[in-house]
Coordinates of C-alpha atoms in Angstrom, one line a residue:
X1 CA 34.7 112.7 136.5
X2 CA 36.8 115.1 138.5
X3 CA 39.2 112.2 139.5
X4 CA 39.6 111.3 135.8
X5 CA 40.5 114.9 134.9
X6 CA 43.0 115.1 137.8
X7 CA 44.5 111.7 136.7
X8 CA 44.9 113.1 133.1
X9 CA 46.5 116.3 134.3
X10 CA 49.0 114.3 136.4
X11 CA 50.1 112.1 133.5
X12 CA 50.2 114.9 130.9
X13 CA 53.6 115.2 129.2
X14 CA 55.4 118.1 130.9
X15 CA 57.5 118.7 127.8
X16 CA 54.5 119.0 125.5
X17 CA 54.4 122.8 125.3
X18 CA 58.2 122.9 124.7
X19 CA 57.9 120.4 121.9
X20 CA 55.1 122.3 120.3
X21 CA 57.0 125.6 120.5
X22 CA 60.1 123.9 118.9
X23 CA 58.0 122.6 116.1
X24 CA 56.3 125.9 115.4
X25 CA 59.7 127.8 115.6
X26 CA 61.2 125.3 113.2
X27 CA 58.4 125.8 110.7
X28 CA 58.6 129.6 111.0
X29 CA 62.4 129.4 110.3
X30 CA 62.1 126.7 107.6
X31 CA 59.3 128.3 105.5
X32 CA 61.2 131.5 104.5
X33 CA 64.3 129.4 103.6
X34 CA 62.1 127.2 101.4
X35 CA 60.6 130.2 99.7
X36 CA 64.0 131.8 99.1
X37 CA 65.5 128.6 97.7
X38 CA 62.5 128.2 95.5
X39 CA 61.9 124.7 96.8
X40 CA 58.9 123.3 94.9
X41 CA 58.4 119.6 95.5
X42 CA 55.1 119.5 93.7
X43 CA 57.0 119.8 90.4
X44 CA 57.9 116.1 90.9
X45 CA 54.3 115.2 90.4
X46 CA 53.9 117.2 87.2
X47 CA 52.7 115.0 84.3
X48 CA 55.7 115.8 82.1
X49 CA 58.1 115.1 85.0
X50 CA 56.4 111.8 85.8
X51 CA 56.6 110.6 82.2
X52 CA 60.3 111.5 82.0
X53 CA 61.0 109.9 85.3
X54 CA 59.2 106.7 84.3
X55 CA 61.1 106.4 81.0
X56 CA 64.5 107.0 82.8
X57 CA 63.7 104.5 85.5
X58 CA 62.6 101.9 83.0
X59 CA 66.0 102.1 81.2
X60 CA 67.8 102.3 84.6
X61 CA 66.6 98.8 85.6
X62 CA 68.6 97.2 82.8
X63 CA 72.2 98.5 82.8
X64 CA 73.9 99.1 79.4
X65 CA 76.1 96.1 78.4
X66 CA 76.9 96.4 74.7
X67 CA 80.5 95.8 73.7
X68 CA 81.3 99.4 72.6
X69 CA 79.9 100.9 75.8
X70 CA 81.7 98.4 78.0
X71 CA 85.0 99.2 76.3
X72 CA 84.4 102.9 77.0
X73 CA 83.4 102.1 80.6
X74 CA 86.6 100.2 81.3
X75 CA 88.7 102.9 79.7
X76 CA 87.0 105.8 81.6
X77 CA 87.0 103.8 84.9
X78 CA 90.8 103.3 84.5
X79 CA 91.1 107.1 83.8
X80 CA 89.1 107.9 86.9
X81 CA 91.3 105.7 89.2
X82 CA 94.4 107.1 87.5
X83 CA 93.2 110.7 88.2
X84 CA 92.5 109.9 91.9
X85 CA 95.8 108.0 92.4
X86 CA 97.9 110.7 90.6
X87 CA 96.2 113.4 92.6
X88 CA 96.7 111.6 95.9
X89 CA 100.4 110.9 95.1
X90 CA 101.0 114.6 94.5
X91 CA 99.1 115.5 97.7
X92 CA 101.4 113.1 99.6
X93 CA 104.4 114.7 98.1
X94 CA 103.3 118.0 99.7
X95 CA 101.7 116.6 102.9
X96 CA 104.6 114.5 104.1
X97 CA 107.1 117.5 104.3
X98 CA 104.4 119.7 105.8
X99 CA 103.8 117.0 108.5
X100 CA 107.5 117.1 109.3
X101 CA 107.3 120.8 109.7
X102 CA 104.1 121.3 111.7
X103 CA 104.4 118.2 114.0
X104 CA 105.4 119.6 117.4
X105 CA 106.6 116.2 118.6
X106 CA 109.4 116.4 116.2
X107 CA 110.6 119.8 117.2
X108 CA 114.3 119.8 118.0
X109 CA 114.3 123.3 119.4
X110 CA 111.7 122.3 122.1
X111 CA 113.8 119.5 123.5
X112 CA 114.5 119.9 127.2
X113 CA 112.7 123.3 127.5
X114 CA 109.3 122.5 125.9
X115 CA 109.4 125.9 124.2
X116 CA 110.2 126.3 120.5
X117 CA 112.3 129.1 119.1
X118 CA 110.5 132.1 117.5
X119 CA 111.6 131.2 114.0
X120 CA 110.4 127.6 114.3
X121 CA 107.0 128.9 115.6
X122 CA 106.7 131.3 112.6
X123 CA 107.6 128.6 110.1
X124 CA 105.1 126.1 111.7
X125 CA 102.3 128.6 111.7
X126 CA 102.9 129.7 108.1
X127 CA 102.7 126.1 106.9
X128 CA 99.6 125.4 109.1
X129 CA 97.8 128.4 107.5
X130 CA 98.9 127.2 104.0
X131 CA 97.3 123.8 104.8
X132 CA 94.1 125.6 106.0
X133 CA 93.9 127.6 102.8
X134 CA 94.4 124.5 100.6
X135 CA 91.8 122.3 102.4
X136 CA 89.3 125.2 102.8
X137 CA 88.7 125.3 99.0
X138 CA 86.8 122.1 97.9
X139 CA 88.3 120.1 95.1
X140 CA 85.3 120.8 92.9
X141 CA 86.0 124.6 93.2
X142 CA 89.7 124.0 92.4
X143 CA 88.6 122.0 89.4
X144 CA 86.4 124.8 88.2
X145 CA 89.2 127.3 88.5
X146 CA 91.8 125.0 86.8
X147 CA 89.5 124.1 84.0
X148 CA 89.2 127.8 83.2
X149 CA 93.0 128.2 83.3
X150 CA 94.4 125.0 81.7
X151 CA 91.3 123.8 79.8
X152 CA 89.2 120.6 79.9
X153 CA 90.8 117.3 80.8
X154 CA 92.2 115.1 83.5
X155 CA 95.1 117.5 84.4
X156 CA 92.6 119.9 86.1
X157 CA 91.2 117.0 88.2
X158 CA 94.6 115.7 89.3
X159 CA 95.7 119.2 90.4
X160 CA 92.4 119.9 92.2
X161 CA 92.7 116.7 94.2
X162 CA 96.4 117.3 94.9
X163 CA 95.7 120.9 96.3
X164 CA 92.8 120.0 98.6
X165 CA 94.1 116.7 99.8
X166 CA 97.5 118.1 100.6
X167 CA 95.9 120.3 103.2
X168 CA 93.7 117.5 104.5
X169 CA 96.5 114.9 104.7
X170 CA 99.1 117.3 106.3
X171 CA 96.7 118.3 109.0
X172 CA 95.4 114.8 109.9
X173 CA 98.8 113.1 109.6
X174 CA 100.2 115.7 112.1
X175 CA 97.3 115.1 114.5
X176 CA 97.6 111.3 114.3
X177 CA 101.4 111.5 115.0
X178 CA 101.0 114.0 117.9
X179 CA 98.4 111.8 119.6
X180 CA 100.6 108.7 119.5
X181 CA 103.3 107.8 122.1
X182 CA 106.2 110.3 121.7
X183 CA 108.7 108.4 123.9
X184 CA 110.6 106.7 120.9
X185 CA 110.8 109.9 118.8
X186 CA 111.9 112.0 121.8
X187 CA 114.6 109.5 122.7
X188 CA 115.9 109.5 119.1
X189 CA 115.9 113.3 118.9
X190 CA 117.6 113.6 122.3
X191 CA 120.4 111.3 121.1
X192 CA 121.1 113.4 118.0
X193 CA 118.8 111.9 115.4
X194 CA 117.4 114.0 112.7
X195 CA 113.7 114.8 112.3
X196 CA 113.2 112.4 109.4
X197 CA 114.8 109.5 111.2
X198 CA 112.7 110.2 114.3
X199 CA 109.6 110.2 112.2
X200 CA 110.5 106.9 110.3
X201 CA 111.8 104.9 113.3
X202 CA 110.1 106.6 116.2
X203 CA 106.7 108.0 115.5
X204 CA 105.7 106.1 112.3
X205 CA 105.7 102.5 113.6
X206 CA 103.3 103.5 116.4
X207 CA 100.8 105.2 114.1
X208 CA 101.4 103.2 110.8
X209 CA 98.1 101.4 110.8
X210 CA 96.0 104.5 111.4
X211 CA 98.0 106.5 108.9
X212 CA 97.6 103.9 106.2
X213 CA 93.9 103.5 107.0
X214 CA 93.3 107.2 106.6
X215 CA 95.4 107.4 103.4
X216 CA 93.3 104.6 101.8
X217 CA 90.1 106.3 102.9
X218 CA 91.3 109.5 101.3
X219 CA 92.1 107.5 98.1
X220 CA 88.5 106.3 98.2
X221 CA 87.3 109.9 98.6
X222 CA 89.6 111.0 95.7
X223 CA 87.9 108.4 93.4
X224 CA 84.5 109.8 94.3
X225 CA 85.8 113.3 94.0
X226 CA 87.3 112.6 90.5
X227 CA 83.9 111.3 89.4
X228 CA 82.2 114.5 90.6
X229 CA 84.8 116.7 89.0
X230 CA 84.1 115.0 85.7
X231 CA 80.8 116.9 85.7
X232 CA 82.8 120.2 85.3
X233 CA 85.0 118.9 82.5
X234 CA 87.9 117.4 84.5
X235 CA 87.7 114.1 82.6
X236 CA 87.1 110.5 83.7
X237 CA 83.9 108.6 84.3
X238 CA 82.0 111.6 85.7
X239 CA 82.3 113.4 82.4
X240 CA 80.8 110.5 80.6
X241 CA 78.1 110.2 83.2
X242 CA 77.2 113.8 82.7
X243 CA 76.7 113.2 79.0
X244 CA 74.5 110.2 79.7
X245 CA 72.4 112.2 82.2
X246 CA 71.9 115.0 79.8
X247 CA 70.7 112.4 77.2
X248 CA 68.5 110.8 79.9
X249 CA 70.1 107.5 79.2
X250 CA 69.2 105.5 82.3
X251 CA 70.9 102.3 81.2
X252 CA 74.3 103.9 80.9
X253 CA 73.9 105.8 84.1
X254 CA 72.9 102.5 85.9
X255 CA 76.0 100.8 84.6
X256 CA 78.3 103.6 85.7
X257 CA 76.8 103.7 89.2
X258 CA 77.4 100.0 89.6
X259 CA 81.1 100.7 88.7
X260 CA 81.2 103.4 91.3
X261 CA 79.9 101.0 94.0
X262 CA 82.4 98.4 92.9
X263 CA 85.3 100.8 93.1
X264 CA 84.4 102.0 96.7
X265 CA 83.9 98.3 97.8
X266 CA 87.4 97.4 96.4
X267 CA 89.0 100.3 98.2
X268 CA 87.3 99.3 101.4
X269 CA 88.6 95.7 101.1
X270 CA 92.1 97.0 100.3
X271 CA 92.0 99.1 103.4
X272 CA 91.0 96.1 105.5
X273 CA 93.8 94.0 104.2
X274 CA 96.4 96.7 104.8
X275 CA 95.2 97.3 108.4
X276 CA 95.3 93.6 109.1
X277 CA 98.8 93.3 107.9
X278 CA 100.0 96.4 109.6
X279 CA 98.1 95.6 112.8

């Protein structure tokens, strides 16, 4: 008997007490947050909630497919893609010049010395902070602000995507270019080339595949973002989906979700084709 107890003591998990402490600490921290957030999962099992969920799911299994709804679906899907594409295009119009400014590899003043002039440093830091401000505010928040300023409609969604994605693209583009081989761009700058030419003929060919892949990914994110912004009145398919959800029309919601999945899948395939051709 004593040998059995010693054997059990030897093989006892040495981290057992620590794991129990972590679990208890997590519960102690989690419980107040659940109370403050008014998290009540038992509401899901309320009789009225179960009946509403059952009706919604029953409709959800058969997507809506009548002619009038499909016409609306095609029209709003096109509007959603247009909002995302227009917003990303405006974002690129701001992000590309910002990339030229903040990219330290394309600094002419740092050639030979490795140290930029004070004015160049100030300009770079100013643009960097502008990019931080733009991307710090989610596109949904921009959309809420713009809807209050310019009213309901796609314009608010386009501008919201443009503002947030300009900051994101400018930052990531600069980081991608700075992590690539700088030999070609340095040679061009040392021989009197301008910053734009050094970017196009020196840095860009090295990083074109990664830049294009990230741009298409952001376009895919913009499509999803334009759908979400539709819930706050920024137009597109999201606004229609909000109306269907409020009416508990599961068939229409199901059809719209299928369209969302198809759009993301097409964007993914488009990205693969571009990467293959550029690679």
